[in-house]
Short mmCIF file of C-alpha atoms in Angstrom, two decimals:
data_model
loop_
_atom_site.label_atom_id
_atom_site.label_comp_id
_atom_site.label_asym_id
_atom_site.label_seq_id
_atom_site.Cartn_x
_atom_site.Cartn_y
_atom_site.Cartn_z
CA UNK A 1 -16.62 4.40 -49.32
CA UNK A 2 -20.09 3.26 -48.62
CA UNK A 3 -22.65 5.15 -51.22
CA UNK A 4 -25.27 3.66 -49.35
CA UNK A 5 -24.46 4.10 -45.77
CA UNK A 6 -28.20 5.43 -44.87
CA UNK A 7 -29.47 2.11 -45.82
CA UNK A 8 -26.87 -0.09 -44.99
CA UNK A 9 -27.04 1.69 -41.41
CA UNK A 10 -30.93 1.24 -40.81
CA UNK A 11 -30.79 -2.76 -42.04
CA UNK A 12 -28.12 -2.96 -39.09
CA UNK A 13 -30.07 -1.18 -36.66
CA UNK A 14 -33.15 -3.43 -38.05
CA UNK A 15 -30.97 -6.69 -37.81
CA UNK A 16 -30.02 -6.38 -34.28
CA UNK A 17 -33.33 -6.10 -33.41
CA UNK A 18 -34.91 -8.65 -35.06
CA UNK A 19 -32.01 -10.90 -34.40
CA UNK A 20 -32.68 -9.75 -30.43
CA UNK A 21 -36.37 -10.65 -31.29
CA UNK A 22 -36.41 -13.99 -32.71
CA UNK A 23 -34.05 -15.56 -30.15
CA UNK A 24 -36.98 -14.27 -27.58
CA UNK A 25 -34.68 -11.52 -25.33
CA UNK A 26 -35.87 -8.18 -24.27
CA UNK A 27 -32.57 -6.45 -25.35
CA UNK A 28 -28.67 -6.41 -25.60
CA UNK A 29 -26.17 -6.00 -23.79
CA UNK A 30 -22.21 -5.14 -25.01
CA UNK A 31 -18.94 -4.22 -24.00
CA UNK A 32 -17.88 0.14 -23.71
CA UNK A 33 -13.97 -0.26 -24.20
CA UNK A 34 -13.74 3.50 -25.41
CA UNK A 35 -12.98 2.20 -29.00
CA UNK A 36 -14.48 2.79 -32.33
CA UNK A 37 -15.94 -0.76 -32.99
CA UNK A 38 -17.73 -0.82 -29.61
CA UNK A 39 -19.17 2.87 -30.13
CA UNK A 40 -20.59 1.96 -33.35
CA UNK A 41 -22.03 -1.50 -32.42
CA UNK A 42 -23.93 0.72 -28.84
CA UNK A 43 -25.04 3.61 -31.72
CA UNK A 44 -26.89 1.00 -33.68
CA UNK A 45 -28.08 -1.01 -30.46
CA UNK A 46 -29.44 2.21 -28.95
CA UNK A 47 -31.02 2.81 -31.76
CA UNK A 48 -32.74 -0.73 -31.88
CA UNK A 49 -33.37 -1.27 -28.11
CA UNK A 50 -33.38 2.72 -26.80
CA UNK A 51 -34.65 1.25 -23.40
CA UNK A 52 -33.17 -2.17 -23.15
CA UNK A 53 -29.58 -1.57 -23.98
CA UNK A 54 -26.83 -1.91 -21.75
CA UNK A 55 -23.11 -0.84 -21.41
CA UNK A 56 -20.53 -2.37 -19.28
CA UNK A 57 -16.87 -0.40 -18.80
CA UNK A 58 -15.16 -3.00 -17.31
CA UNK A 59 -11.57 -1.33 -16.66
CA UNK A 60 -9.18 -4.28 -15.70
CA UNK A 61 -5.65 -2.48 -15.70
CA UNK A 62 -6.62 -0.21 -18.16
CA UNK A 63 -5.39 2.83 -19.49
CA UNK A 64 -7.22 5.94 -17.74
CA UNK A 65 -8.05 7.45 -21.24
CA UNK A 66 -10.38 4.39 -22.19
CA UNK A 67 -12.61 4.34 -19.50
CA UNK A 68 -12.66 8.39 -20.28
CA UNK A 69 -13.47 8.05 -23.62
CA UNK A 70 -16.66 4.88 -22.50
CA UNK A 71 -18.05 7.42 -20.93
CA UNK A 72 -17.49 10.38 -23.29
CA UNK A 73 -19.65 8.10 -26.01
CA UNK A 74 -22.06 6.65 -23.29
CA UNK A 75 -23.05 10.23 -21.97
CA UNK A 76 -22.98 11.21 -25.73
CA UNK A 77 -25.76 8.43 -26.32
CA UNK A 78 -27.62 8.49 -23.69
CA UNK A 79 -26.77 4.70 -22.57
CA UNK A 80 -27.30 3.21 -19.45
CA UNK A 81 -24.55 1.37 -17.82
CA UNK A 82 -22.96 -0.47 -15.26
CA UNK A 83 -18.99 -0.38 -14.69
CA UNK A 84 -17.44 -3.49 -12.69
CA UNK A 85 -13.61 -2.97 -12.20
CA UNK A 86 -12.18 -6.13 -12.24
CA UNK A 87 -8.95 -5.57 -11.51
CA UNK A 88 -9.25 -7.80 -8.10
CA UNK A 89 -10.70 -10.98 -9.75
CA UNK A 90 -7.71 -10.61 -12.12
CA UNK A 91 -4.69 -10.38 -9.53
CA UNK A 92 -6.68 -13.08 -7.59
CA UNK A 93 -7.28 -15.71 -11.14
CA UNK A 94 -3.30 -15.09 -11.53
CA UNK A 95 -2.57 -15.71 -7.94
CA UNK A 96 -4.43 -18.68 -7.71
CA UNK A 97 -3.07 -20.21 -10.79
CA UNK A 98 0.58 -19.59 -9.49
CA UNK A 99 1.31 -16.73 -11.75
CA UNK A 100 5.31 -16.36 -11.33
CA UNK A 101 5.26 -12.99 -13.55
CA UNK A 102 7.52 -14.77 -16.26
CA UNK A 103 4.56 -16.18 -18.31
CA UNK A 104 4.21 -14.95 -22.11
CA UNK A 105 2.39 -11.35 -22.59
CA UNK A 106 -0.85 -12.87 -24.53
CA UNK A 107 -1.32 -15.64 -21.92
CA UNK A 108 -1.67 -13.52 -19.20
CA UNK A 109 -3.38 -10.71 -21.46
CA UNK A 110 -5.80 -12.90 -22.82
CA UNK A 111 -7.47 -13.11 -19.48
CA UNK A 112 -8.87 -10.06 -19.87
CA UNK A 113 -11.64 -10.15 -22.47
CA UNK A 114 -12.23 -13.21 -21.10
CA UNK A 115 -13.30 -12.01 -17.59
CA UNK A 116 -15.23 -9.20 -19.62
CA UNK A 117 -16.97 -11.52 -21.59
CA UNK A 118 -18.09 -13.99 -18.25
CA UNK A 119 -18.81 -10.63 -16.80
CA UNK A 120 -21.23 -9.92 -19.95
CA UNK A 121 -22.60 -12.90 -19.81
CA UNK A 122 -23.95 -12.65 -16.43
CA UNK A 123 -25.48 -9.11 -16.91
CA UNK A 124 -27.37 -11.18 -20.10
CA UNK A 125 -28.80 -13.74 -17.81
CA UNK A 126 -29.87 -11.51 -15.26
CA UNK A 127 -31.87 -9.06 -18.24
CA UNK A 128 -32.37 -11.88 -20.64
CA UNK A 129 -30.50 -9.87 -22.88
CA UNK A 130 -28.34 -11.12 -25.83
CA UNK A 131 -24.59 -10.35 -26.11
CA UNK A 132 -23.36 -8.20 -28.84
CA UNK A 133 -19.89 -8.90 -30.02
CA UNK A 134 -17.87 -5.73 -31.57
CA UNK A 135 -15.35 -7.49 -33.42
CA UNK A 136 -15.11 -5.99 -37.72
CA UNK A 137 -14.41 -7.92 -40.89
CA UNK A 138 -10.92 -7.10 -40.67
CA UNK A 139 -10.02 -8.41 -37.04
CA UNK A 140 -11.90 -11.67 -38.18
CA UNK A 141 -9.96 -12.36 -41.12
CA UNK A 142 -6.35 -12.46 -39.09
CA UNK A 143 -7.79 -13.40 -36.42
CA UNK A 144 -7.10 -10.29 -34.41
CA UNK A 145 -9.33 -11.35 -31.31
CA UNK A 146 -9.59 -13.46 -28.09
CA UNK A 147 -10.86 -17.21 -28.59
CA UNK A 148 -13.51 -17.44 -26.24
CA UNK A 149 -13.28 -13.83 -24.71
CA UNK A 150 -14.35 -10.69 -27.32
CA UNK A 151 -15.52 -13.30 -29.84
CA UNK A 152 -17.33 -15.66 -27.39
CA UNK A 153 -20.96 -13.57 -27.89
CA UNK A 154 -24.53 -13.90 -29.36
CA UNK A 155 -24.30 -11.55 -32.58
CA UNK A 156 -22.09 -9.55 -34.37
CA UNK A 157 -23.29 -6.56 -36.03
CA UNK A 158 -19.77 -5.83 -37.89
CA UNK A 159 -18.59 -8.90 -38.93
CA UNK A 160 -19.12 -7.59 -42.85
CA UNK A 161 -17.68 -4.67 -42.60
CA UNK A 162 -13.87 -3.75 -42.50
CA UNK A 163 -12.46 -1.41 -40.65
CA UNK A 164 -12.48 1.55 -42.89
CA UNK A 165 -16.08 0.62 -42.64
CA UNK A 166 -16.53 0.83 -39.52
CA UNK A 167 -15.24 4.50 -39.27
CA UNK A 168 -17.72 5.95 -41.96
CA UNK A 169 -20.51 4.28 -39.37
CA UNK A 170 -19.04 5.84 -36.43
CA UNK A 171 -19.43 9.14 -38.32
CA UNK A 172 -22.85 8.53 -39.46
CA UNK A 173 -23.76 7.88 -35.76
CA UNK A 174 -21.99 11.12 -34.78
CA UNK A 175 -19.46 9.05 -32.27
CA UNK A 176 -17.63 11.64 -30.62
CA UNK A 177 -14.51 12.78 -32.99
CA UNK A 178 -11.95 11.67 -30.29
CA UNK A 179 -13.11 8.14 -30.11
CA UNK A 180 -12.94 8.03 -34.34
CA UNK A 181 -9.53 9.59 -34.38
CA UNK A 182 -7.87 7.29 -31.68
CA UNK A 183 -5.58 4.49 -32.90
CA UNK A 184 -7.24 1.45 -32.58
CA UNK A 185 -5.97 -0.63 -29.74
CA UNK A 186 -7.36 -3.98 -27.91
CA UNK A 187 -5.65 -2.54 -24.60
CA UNK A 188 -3.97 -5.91 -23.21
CA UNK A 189 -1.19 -3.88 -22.16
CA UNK A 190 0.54 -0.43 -22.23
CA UNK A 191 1.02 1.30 -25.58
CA UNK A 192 0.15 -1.64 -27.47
CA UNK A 193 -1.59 -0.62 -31.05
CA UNK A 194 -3.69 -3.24 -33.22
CA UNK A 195 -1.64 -1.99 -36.20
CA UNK A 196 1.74 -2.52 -34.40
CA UNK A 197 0.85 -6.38 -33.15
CA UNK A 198 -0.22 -7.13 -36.45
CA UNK A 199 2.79 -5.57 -38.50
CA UNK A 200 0.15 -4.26 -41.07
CA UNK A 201 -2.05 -1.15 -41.39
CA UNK A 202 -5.42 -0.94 -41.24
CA UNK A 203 -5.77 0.46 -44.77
CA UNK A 204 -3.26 -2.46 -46.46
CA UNK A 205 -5.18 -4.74 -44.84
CA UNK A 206 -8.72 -3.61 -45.97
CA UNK A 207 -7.87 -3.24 -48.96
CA UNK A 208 -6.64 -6.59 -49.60
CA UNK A 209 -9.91 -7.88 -48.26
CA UNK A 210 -11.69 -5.78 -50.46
CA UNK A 211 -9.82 -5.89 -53.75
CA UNK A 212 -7.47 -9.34 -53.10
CA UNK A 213 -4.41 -6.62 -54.03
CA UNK A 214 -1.67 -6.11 -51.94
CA UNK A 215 2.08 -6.05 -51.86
CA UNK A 216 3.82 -9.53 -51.49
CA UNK A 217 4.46 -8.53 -47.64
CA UNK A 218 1.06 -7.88 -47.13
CA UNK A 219 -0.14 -10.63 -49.06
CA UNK A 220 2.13 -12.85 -46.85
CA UNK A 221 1.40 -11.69 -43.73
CA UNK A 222 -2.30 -11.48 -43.96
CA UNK A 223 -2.64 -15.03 -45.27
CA UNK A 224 0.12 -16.27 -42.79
CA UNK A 225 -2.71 -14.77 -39.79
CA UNK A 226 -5.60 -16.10 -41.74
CA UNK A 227 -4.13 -19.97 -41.70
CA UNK A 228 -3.01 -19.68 -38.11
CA UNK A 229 -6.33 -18.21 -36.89
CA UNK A 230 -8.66 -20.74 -38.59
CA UNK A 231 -9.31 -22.32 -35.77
CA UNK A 232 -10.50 -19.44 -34.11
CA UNK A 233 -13.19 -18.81 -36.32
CA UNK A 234 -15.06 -22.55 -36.46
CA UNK A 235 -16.74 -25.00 -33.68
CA UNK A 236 -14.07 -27.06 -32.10
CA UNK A 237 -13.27 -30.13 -33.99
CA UNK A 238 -15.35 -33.39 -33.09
CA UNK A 239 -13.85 -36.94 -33.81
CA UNK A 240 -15.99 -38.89 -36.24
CA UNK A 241 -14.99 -42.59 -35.51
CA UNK A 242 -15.22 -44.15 -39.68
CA UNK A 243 -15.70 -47.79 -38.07
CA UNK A 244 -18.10 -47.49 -35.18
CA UNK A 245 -20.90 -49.87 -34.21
CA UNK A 246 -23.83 -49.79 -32.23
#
């Protein structure tokens, strides 16, 4: 547990803001999924920018409950917001790329963030806002996230902090006790469960982060999803030509 939360909670609240601040924007701008990381990262934002923050629920075949529990925590905080279904633009990107129905899960699920995040994007232009990512510690060490959708932003406030983290935050910042308790979930499809995709719990995994002790499976499987996701988590390769001339 964090000893220190009050502090470590007003430096995040002070980052964002001078982050916001030295890039020259008026405010920020993030994504309301109903989950714990997003509550947490709107608490703090709120509390940086409490008249130039924005929320966008951006249901795009989603379970009923989230957009229910976006707006449980953006009545609870006094946020404004905007919500853009974008179901349509969805059916209509797979339609127009030919979608037969029989492609993989992730492809297909995948387009979601990314839609959110283009949809983000354009609400930042139009405020000269900054986008603030909601992706933890944990998520970015197995590269639990969307290349180029939910990690495609301008800051993220949780990037040092694991998950277990981010729950002692979300009670500091009094997020409603439904959105704490829920299992954590990146809703690309029905009933799926971060813990499930990943094969690991939350606590095995933060722990290993924390302490570099685990089982063997754990061990395994958490430095299998680090290797893989690499890539996700640096600029694209460039070619460096070792015999050019000019």
């Amino acid at each position: 547990m964090m000893k220190n939360i009050d502090i470590v909670a007003k430096e995040l609240v002070e980052w964002i803001k001078k982050s916001v601040e030295e890039a020259g924007a008026k405010g920020v701008v993030l994504g309301i999924s109903g989950g714990v990381d997003s509550a947490v990262v709107a608490a703090a934002a709120k509390r940086a920018f409490k008249d130039s923050t924005l929320g966008i629920v951006m249901p795009c075949h989603s379970n009923p409950q989230d957009e229910k529990d976006a707006m449980l925590l953006i009545e609870s905080l006094g946020l404004d917001y905007k919500k853009v279904v974008l179901d349509d633009v969805y059916d209509t990107f797979l339609r127009t790329m030919g979608s037969t129905g029989d492609e993989s899960k992730l492809a297909t699920a995948n387009i979601k963030p990314r839609l959110r995040m283009m949809t983000l994007y354009y609400h930042a232009a139009l405020n000269n806002y900054l986008v603030l990512g909601t992706g933890n510690k944990s998520e970015l060490t197995v590269g639990y996230f969307t290349k180029h959708g939910d990690s495609g932003v301008d800051l993220l406030p949780l990037a040092s902090f694991v998950k277990h983290d981010v729950w002692e935050l979300a009670r500091y910042f009094n997020v409603p006790k439904e959105i704490i308790e829920k299992a954590p979930s990146a809703g690309l499809w029905e009933n799926q469960t971060d813990e499930k995709e990943m094969g690991i719990t939350y606590r095995e995994l933060d722990n290993y982060i924390l302490t570099g002790k685990a089982e063997e499976r754990v061990k395994k499987r958490v430095d299998d999803l680090f290797r893989k996701s690499q890539h996700k988590r640096e600029m694209a390769k460039m070619f460096v030509p070792t015999s050019i001339e000019r």
